[in-house]
Amino acid sequence: MTQNAPLHLDRLPRKQKRLQRVLEQIVTTIPTDHRLTEAEINAYLEPIYADYALLRRSLIDWHYLDRTPDGTAYWRVATERNA
């Protein structure tokens, strides 16, 4: 990924620090002001990484995204690190 270019990954970084930085960049592409369906989240993530489901799970695991227990709604988590 280069600055000012569209986000696109061929693979996710293996090192935790690098993965965290990449996820921080990715989450900025997702709006903060409303809940999204799974299809809407996928539409943001699919152009970035082919395994967008893994990317979505990583964003949830790292607490950049949250979701309802049934997976019908997703939203960006507002924290100091990604606000």
GROMACS .gro file of N, CA, C and O in nm:
model
  332
    1MET      N    1   0.084  -0.118   0.000
    1MET     CA    2   0.000   0.000   0.000
    1MET      C    3   0.088   0.124   0.000
    1MET      O    4   0.183   0.131   0.074
    2THR      N    5   0.051   0.217  -0.083
    2THR     CA    6   0.122   0.345  -0.084
    2THR      C    7   0.025   0.454  -0.045
    2THR      O    8  -0.096   0.442  -0.064
    3GLN      N    9   0.080   0.562   0.009
    3GLN     CA   10  -0.005   0.671   0.049
    3GLN      C   11  -0.071   0.734  -0.073
    3GLN      O   12  -0.013   0.739  -0.181
    4ASN      N   13  -0.192   0.780  -0.059
    4ASN     CA   14  -0.272   0.844  -0.164
    4ASN      C   15  -0.316   0.748  -0.274
    4ASN      O   16  -0.373   0.790  -0.372
    5ALA      N   17  -0.288   0.622  -0.262
    5ALA     CA   18  -0.335   0.522  -0.359
    5ALA      C   19  -0.450   0.445  -0.292
    5ALA      O   20  -0.456   0.436  -0.170
    6PRO      N   21  -0.540   0.388  -0.371
    6PRO     CA   22  -0.646   0.307  -0.311
    6PRO      C   23  -0.585   0.191  -0.232
    6PRO      O   24  -0.482   0.136  -0.272
    7LEU      N   25  -0.647   0.157  -0.122
    7LEU     CA   26  -0.598   0.047  -0.041
    7LEU      C   27  -0.620  -0.084  -0.114
    7LEU      O   28  -0.730  -0.113  -0.161
    8HIS      N   29  -0.515  -0.163  -0.124
    8HIS     CA   30  -0.524  -0.297  -0.182
    8HIS      C   31  -0.413  -0.382  -0.124
    8HIS      O   32  -0.297  -0.341  -0.124
    9LEU      N   33  -0.450  -0.500  -0.074
    9LEU     CA   34  -0.353  -0.593  -0.015
    9LEU      C   35  -0.352  -0.723  -0.094
    9LEU      O   36  -0.456  -0.775  -0.131
   10ASP      N   37  -0.232  -0.776  -0.116
   10ASP     CA   38  -0.218  -0.910  -0.173
   10ASP      C   39  -0.220  -1.014  -0.063
   10ASP      O   40  -0.260  -1.128  -0.085
   11ARG      N   41  -0.176  -0.972   0.056
   11ARG     CA   42  -0.177  -1.060   0.173
   11ARG      C   43  -0.179  -0.974   0.298
   11ARG      O   44  -0.138  -0.858   0.294
   12LEU      N   45  -0.225  -1.032   0.408
   12LEU     CA   46  -0.224  -0.961   0.535
   12LEU      C   47  -0.086  -0.977   0.598
   12LEU      O   48  -0.026  -1.085   0.590
   13PRO      N   49  -0.036  -0.874   0.663
   13PRO     CA   50   0.094  -0.885   0.730
   13PRO      C   51   0.088  -0.990   0.842
   13PRO      O   52  -0.014  -1.005   0.909
   14ARG      N   53   0.198  -1.060   0.861
   14ARG     CA   54   0.205  -1.161   0.967
   14ARG      C   55   0.241  -1.100   1.102
   14ARG      O   56   0.196  -1.146   1.205
   15LYS      N   57   0.324  -0.998   1.099
   15LYS     CA   58   0.367  -0.935   1.224
   15LYS      C   59   0.254  -0.850   1.280
   15LYS      O   60   0.189  -0.774   1.207
   16GLN      N   61   0.231  -0.863   1.410
   16GLN     CA   62   0.119  -0.798   1.476
   16GLN      C   63   0.121  -0.646   1.462
   16GLN      O   64   0.019  -0.585   1.434
   17LYS      N   65   0.237  -0.583   1.481
   17LYS     CA   66   0.247  -0.437   1.471
   17LYS      C   67   0.210  -0.389   1.331
   17LYS      O   68   0.138  -0.291   1.314
   18ARG      N   69   0.260  -0.457   1.232
   18ARG     CA   70   0.232  -0.420   1.093
   18ARG      C   71   0.084  -0.442   1.061
   18ARG      O   72   0.021  -0.360   0.995
   19LEU      N   73   0.029  -0.554   1.108
   19LEU     CA   74  -0.113  -0.582   1.086
   19LEU      C   75  -0.198  -0.474   1.152
   19LEU      O   76  -0.294  -0.425   1.092
   20GLN      N   77  -0.162  -0.433   1.272
   20GLN     CA   78  -0.238  -0.329   1.341
   20GLN      C   79  -0.237  -0.199   1.261
   20GLN      O   80  -0.341  -0.135   1.245
   21ARG      N   81  -0.123  -0.161   1.208
   21ARG     CA   82  -0.115  -0.037   1.128
   21ARG      C   83  -0.202  -0.047   1.003
   21ARG      O   84  -0.269   0.049   0.965
   22VAL      N   85  -0.200  -0.163   0.938
   22VAL     CA   86  -0.282  -0.183   0.818
   22VAL      C   87  -0.430  -0.176   0.853
   22VAL      O   88  -0.508  -0.110   0.783
   23LEU      N   89  -0.470  -0.242   0.961
   23LEU     CA   90  -0.611  -0.238   1.002
   23LEU      C   91  -0.654  -0.096   1.038
   23LEU      O   92  -0.767  -0.056   1.008
   24GLU      N   93  -0.565  -0.020   1.098
   24GLU     CA   94  -0.596   0.120   1.130
   24GLU      C   95  -0.623   0.200   1.003
   24GLU      O   96  -0.712   0.285   1.000
   25GLN      N   97  -0.548   0.174   0.898
   25GLN     CA   98  -0.571   0.242   0.770
   25GLN      C   99  -0.703   0.197   0.708
   25GLN      O  100  -0.779   0.279   0.656
   26ILE      N  101  -0.729   0.068   0.713
   26ILE     CA  102  -0.849   0.013   0.651
   26ILE      C  103  -0.975   0.066   0.717
   26ILE      O  104  -1.071   0.103   0.650
   27VAL      N  105  -0.975   0.072   0.850
   27VAL     CA  106  -1.096   0.114   0.921
   27VAL      C  107  -1.133   0.259   0.888
   27VAL      O  108  -1.251   0.295   0.895
   28THR      N  109  -1.038   0.339   0.846
   28THR     CA  110  -1.070   0.478   0.810
   28THR      C  111  -1.156   0.486   0.685
   28THR      O  112  -1.216   0.590   0.660
   29THR      N  113  -1.166   0.379   0.607
   29THR     CA  114  -1.250   0.378   0.487
   29THR      C  115  -1.396   0.349   0.519
   29THR      O  116  -1.481   0.359   0.432
   30ILE      N  117  -1.424   0.313   0.645
   30ILE     CA  118  -1.559   0.276   0.686
   30ILE      C  119  -1.621   0.393   0.762
   30ILE      O  120  -1.559   0.449   0.852
   31PRO      N  121  -1.743   0.433   0.726
   31PRO     CA  122  -1.805   0.547   0.794
   31PRO      C  123  -1.829   0.521   0.942
   31PRO      O  124  -1.852   0.407   0.983
   32THR      N  125  -1.824   0.627   1.020
   32THR     CA  126  -1.841   0.614   1.165
   32THR      C  127  -1.982   0.645   1.212
   32THR      O  128  -2.016   0.617   1.325
   33ASP      N  129  -2.064   0.701   1.127
   33ASP     CA  130  -2.190   0.757   1.173
   33ASP      C  131  -2.313   0.668   1.165
   33ASP      O  132  -2.421   0.711   1.202
   34HIS      N  133  -2.298   0.544   1.118
   34HIS     CA  134  -2.417   0.458   1.115
   34HIS      C  135  -2.379   0.310   1.109
   34HIS      O  136  -2.266   0.275   1.082
   35ARG      N  137  -2.481   0.228   1.134
   35ARG     CA  138  -2.462   0.082   1.127
   35ARG      C  139  -2.476   0.037   0.982
   35ARG      O  140  -2.553   0.092   0.906
   36LEU      N  141  -2.399  -0.066   0.951
   36LEU     CA  142  -2.398  -0.119   0.815
   36LEU      C  143  -2.436  -0.267   0.818
   36LEU      O  144  -2.409  -0.337   0.915
   37THR      N  145  -2.493  -0.314   0.709
   37THR     CA  146  -2.521  -0.457   0.697
   37THR      C  147  -2.391  -0.529   0.661
   37THR      O  148  -2.291  -0.467   0.624
   38GLU      N  149  -2.393  -0.661   0.669
   38GLU     CA  150  -2.275  -0.739   0.632
   38GLU      C  151  -2.238  -0.714   0.486
   38GLU      O  152  -2.121  -0.699   0.452
   39ALA      N  153  -2.337  -0.705   0.400
   39ALA     CA  154  -2.311  -0.680   0.258
   39ALA      C  155  -2.246  -0.543   0.237
   39ALA      O  156  -2.156  -0.528   0.154
   40GLU      N  157  -2.289  -0.443   0.314
   40GLU     CA  158  -2.231  -0.310   0.302
   40GLU      C  159  -2.086  -0.308   0.351
   40GLU      O  160  -1.999  -0.247   0.288
   41ILE      N  161  -2.058  -0.376   0.462
   41ILE     CA  162  -1.919  -0.386   0.511
   41ILE      C  163  -1.835  -0.459   0.408
   41ILE      O  164  -1.723  -0.416   0.376
   42ASN      N  165  -1.886  -0.567   0.354
   42ASN     CA  166  -1.812  -0.643   0.253
   42ASN      C  167  -1.781  -0.556   0.131
   42ASN      O  168  -1.673  -0.569   0.071
   43ALA      N  169  -1.872  -0.468   0.094
   43ALA     CA  170  -1.849  -0.380  -0.020
   43ALA      C  171  -1.731  -0.286   0.004
   43ALA      O  172  -1.659  -0.251  -0.089
   44TYR      N  173  -1.707  -0.247   0.128
   44TYR     CA  174  -1.590  -0.165   0.162
   44TYR      C  175  -1.462  -0.248   0.161
   44TYR      O  176  -1.357  -0.200   0.120
   45LEU      N  177  -1.473  -0.373   0.207
   45LEU     CA  178  -1.353  -0.455   0.227
   45LEU      C  179  -1.310  -0.536   0.105
   45LEU      O  180  -1.191  -0.561   0.087
   46GLU      N  181  -1.404  -0.577   0.022
   46GLU     CA  182  -1.372  -0.663  -0.092
   46GLU      C  183  -1.269  -0.602  -0.188
   46GLU      O  184  -1.179  -0.674  -0.233
   47PRO      N  185  -1.275  -0.473  -0.219
   47PRO     CA  186  -1.172  -0.417  -0.308
   47PRO      C  187  -1.032  -0.411  -0.243
   47PRO      O  188  -0.932  -0.402  -0.313
   48ILE      N  189  -1.027  -0.419  -0.111
   48ILE     CA  190  -0.900  -0.408  -0.040
   48ILE      C  191  -0.828  -0.541  -0.032
   48ILE      O  192  -0.706  -0.549  -0.051
   49TYR      N  193  -0.904  -0.649  -0.007
   49TYR     CA  194  -0.841  -0.780   0.013
   49TYR      C  195  -0.937  -0.889  -0.033
   49TYR      O  196  -1.056  -0.886   0.002
   50ALA      N  197  -0.887  -0.985  -0.109
   50ALA     CA  198  -0.972  -1.090  -0.167
   50ALA      C  199  -1.048  -1.168  -0.059
   50ALA      O  200  -1.165  -1.199  -0.076
   51ASP      N  201  -0.981  -1.200   0.052
   51ASP     CA  202  -1.049  -1.271   0.162
   51ASP      C  203  -1.108  -1.167   0.257
   51ASP      O  204  -1.063  -1.149   0.370
   52TYR      N  205  -1.210  -1.097   0.209
   52TYR     CA  206  -1.269  -0.988   0.287
   52TYR      C  207  -1.335  -1.038   0.415
   52TYR      O  208  -1.344  -0.963   0.512
   53ALA      N  209  -1.379  -1.164   0.419
   53ALA     CA  210  -1.436  -1.218   0.543
   53ALA      C  211  -1.328  -1.227   0.651
   53ALA      O  212  -1.353  -1.194   0.767
   54LEU      N  213  -1.208  -1.270   0.614
   54LEU     CA  214  -1.096  -1.273   0.709
   54LEU      C  215  -1.061  -1.132   0.753
   54LEU      O  216  -1.037  -1.107   0.872
   55LEU      N  217  -1.063  -1.040   0.661
   55LEU     CA  218  -1.034  -0.901   0.694
   55LEU      C  219  -1.140  -0.846   0.791
   55LEU      O  220  -1.107  -0.782   0.890
   56ARG      N  221  -1.266  -0.876   0.765
   56ARG     CA  222  -1.375  -0.833   0.853
   56ARG      C  223  -1.358  -0.892   0.992
   56ARG      O  224  -1.368  -0.822   1.093
   57ARG      N  225  -1.325  -1.022   0.999
   57ARG     CA  226  -1.303  -1.086   1.130
   57ARG      C  227  -1.184  -1.024   1.203
   57ARG      O  228  -1.188  -1.004   1.324
   58SER      N  229  -1.079  -0.992   1.128
   58SER     CA  230  -0.962  -0.929   1.191
   58SER      C  231  -0.998  -0.792   1.248
   58SER      O  232  -0.955  -0.758   1.359
   59LEU      N  233  -1.076  -0.714   1.176
   59LEU     CA  234  -1.118  -0.584   1.226
   59LEU      C  235  -1.203  -0.598   1.353
   59LEU      O  236  -1.192  -0.517   1.445
   60ILE      N  237  -1.283  -0.701   1.361
   60ILE     CA  238  -1.363  -0.726   1.481
   60ILE      C  239  -1.272  -0.775   1.594
   60ILE      O  240  -1.281  -0.726   1.707
   61ASP      N  241  -1.184  -0.870   1.565
   61ASP     CA  242  -1.093  -0.922   1.667
   61ASP      C  243  -1.005  -0.813   1.727
   61ASP      O  244  -0.973  -0.817   1.846
   62TRP      N  245  -0.964  -0.719   1.645
   62TRP     CA  246  -0.878  -0.609   1.691
   62TRP      C  247  -0.960  -0.492   1.746
   62TRP      O  248  -0.907  -0.388   1.779
   63HIS      N  249  -1.092  -0.508   1.753
   63HIS     CA  250  -1.184  -0.409   1.810
   63HIS      C  251  -1.190  -0.277   1.732
   63HIS      O  252  -1.210  -0.171   1.789
   64TYR      N  253  -1.173  -0.287   1.601
   64TYR     CA  254  -1.195  -0.171   1.514
   64TYR      C  255  -1.340  -0.169   1.466
   64TYR      O  256  -1.393  -0.063   1.434
   65LEU      N  257  -1.401  -0.285   1.457
   65LEU     CA  258  -1.542  -0.299   1.423
   65LEU      C  259  -1.610  -0.379   1.533
   65LEU      O  260  -1.547  -0.461   1.600
   66ASP      N  261  -1.740  -0.356   1.546
   66ASP     CA  262  -1.821  -0.440   1.634
   66ASP      C  263  -1.943  -0.481   1.554
   66ASP      O  264  -1.969  -0.426   1.447
   67ARG      N  265  -2.016  -0.578   1.607
   67ARG     CA  266  -2.135  -0.626   1.536
   67ARG      C  267  -2.236  -0.678   1.635
   67ARG      O  268  -2.204  -0.706   1.751
   68THR      N  269  -2.357  -0.693   1.588
   68THR     CA  270  -2.461  -0.755   1.669
   68THR      C  271  -2.431  -0.904   1.677
   68THR      O  272  -2.363  -0.959   1.590
   69PRO      N  273  -2.480  -0.972   1.781
   69PRO     CA  274  -2.453  -1.116   1.794
   69PRO      C  275  -2.497  -1.199   1.673
   69PRO      O  276  -2.433  -1.297   1.638
   70ASP      N  277  -2.603  -1.157   1.606
   70ASP     CA  278  -2.649  -1.233   1.490
   70ASP      C  279  -2.583  -1.188   1.359
   70ASP      O  280  -2.612  -1.242   1.253
   71GLY      N  281  -2.496  -1.087   1.365
   71GLY     CA  282  -2.423  -1.043   1.246
   71GLY      C  283  -2.503  -0.961   1.147
   71GLY      O  284  -2.462  -0.943   1.033
   72THR      N  285  -2.617  -0.908   1.190
   72THR     CA  286  -2.699  -0.831   1.097
   72THR      C  287  -2.657  -0.685   1.087
   72THR      O  288  -2.696  -0.617   0.992
   73ALA      N  289  -2.579  -0.636   1.182
   73ALA     CA  290  -2.535  -0.496   1.179
   73ALA      C  291  -2.390  -0.486   1.226
   73ALA      O  292  -2.350  -0.553   1.321
   74TYR      N  293  -2.315  -0.401   1.158
   74TYR     CA  294  -2.175  -0.376   1.189
   74TYR      C  295  -2.156  -0.226   1.204
   74TYR      O  296  -2.224  -0.148   1.138
   75TRP      N  297  -2.062  -0.187   1.288
   75TRP     CA  298  -2.031  -0.046   1.304
   75TRP      C  299  -1.887  -0.029   1.346
   75TRP      O  300  -1.825  -0.119   1.401
   76ARG      N  301  -1.836   0.089   1.317
   76ARG     CA  302  -1.699   0.123   1.353
   76ARG      C  303  -1.694   0.160   1.500
   76ARG      O  304  -1.779   0.234   1.549
   77VAL      N  305  -1.596   0.107   1.570
   77VAL     CA  306  -1.579   0.136   1.711
   77VAL      C  307  -1.498   0.264   1.724
   77VAL      O  308  -1.391   0.276   1.665
   78ALA      N  309  -1.551   0.358   1.799
   78ALA     CA  310  -1.479   0.485   1.820
   78ALA      C  311  -1.389   0.471   1.942
   78ALA      O  312  -1.437   0.453   2.053
   79THR      N  313  -1.260   0.474   1.918
   79THR     CA  314  -1.161   0.471   2.025
   79THR      C  315  -1.061   0.581   1.999
   79THR      O  316  -1.059   0.640   1.890
   80GLU      N  317  -0.976   0.606   2.095
   80GLU     CA  318  -0.872   0.708   2.077
   80GLU      C  319  -0.782   0.675   1.961
   80GLU      O  320  -0.739   0.760   1.887
   81ARG      N  321  -0.752   0.546   1.941
   81ARG     CA  322  -0.657   0.509   1.836
   81ARG      C  323  -0.714   0.519   1.695
   81ARG      O  324  -0.642   0.530   1.599
   82ASN      N  325  -0.847   0.509   1.680
   82ASN     CA  326  -0.903   0.515   1.544
   82ASN      C  327  -1.014   0.618   1.528
   82ASN      O  328  -1.087   0.613   1.431
   83ALA      N  329  -1.027   0.708   1.621
   83ALA     CA  330  -1.132   0.810   1.611
   83ALA      C  331  -1.098   0.917   1.511
   83ALA      O  332  -0.990   0.934   1.468
   0.00000   0.00000   0.00000
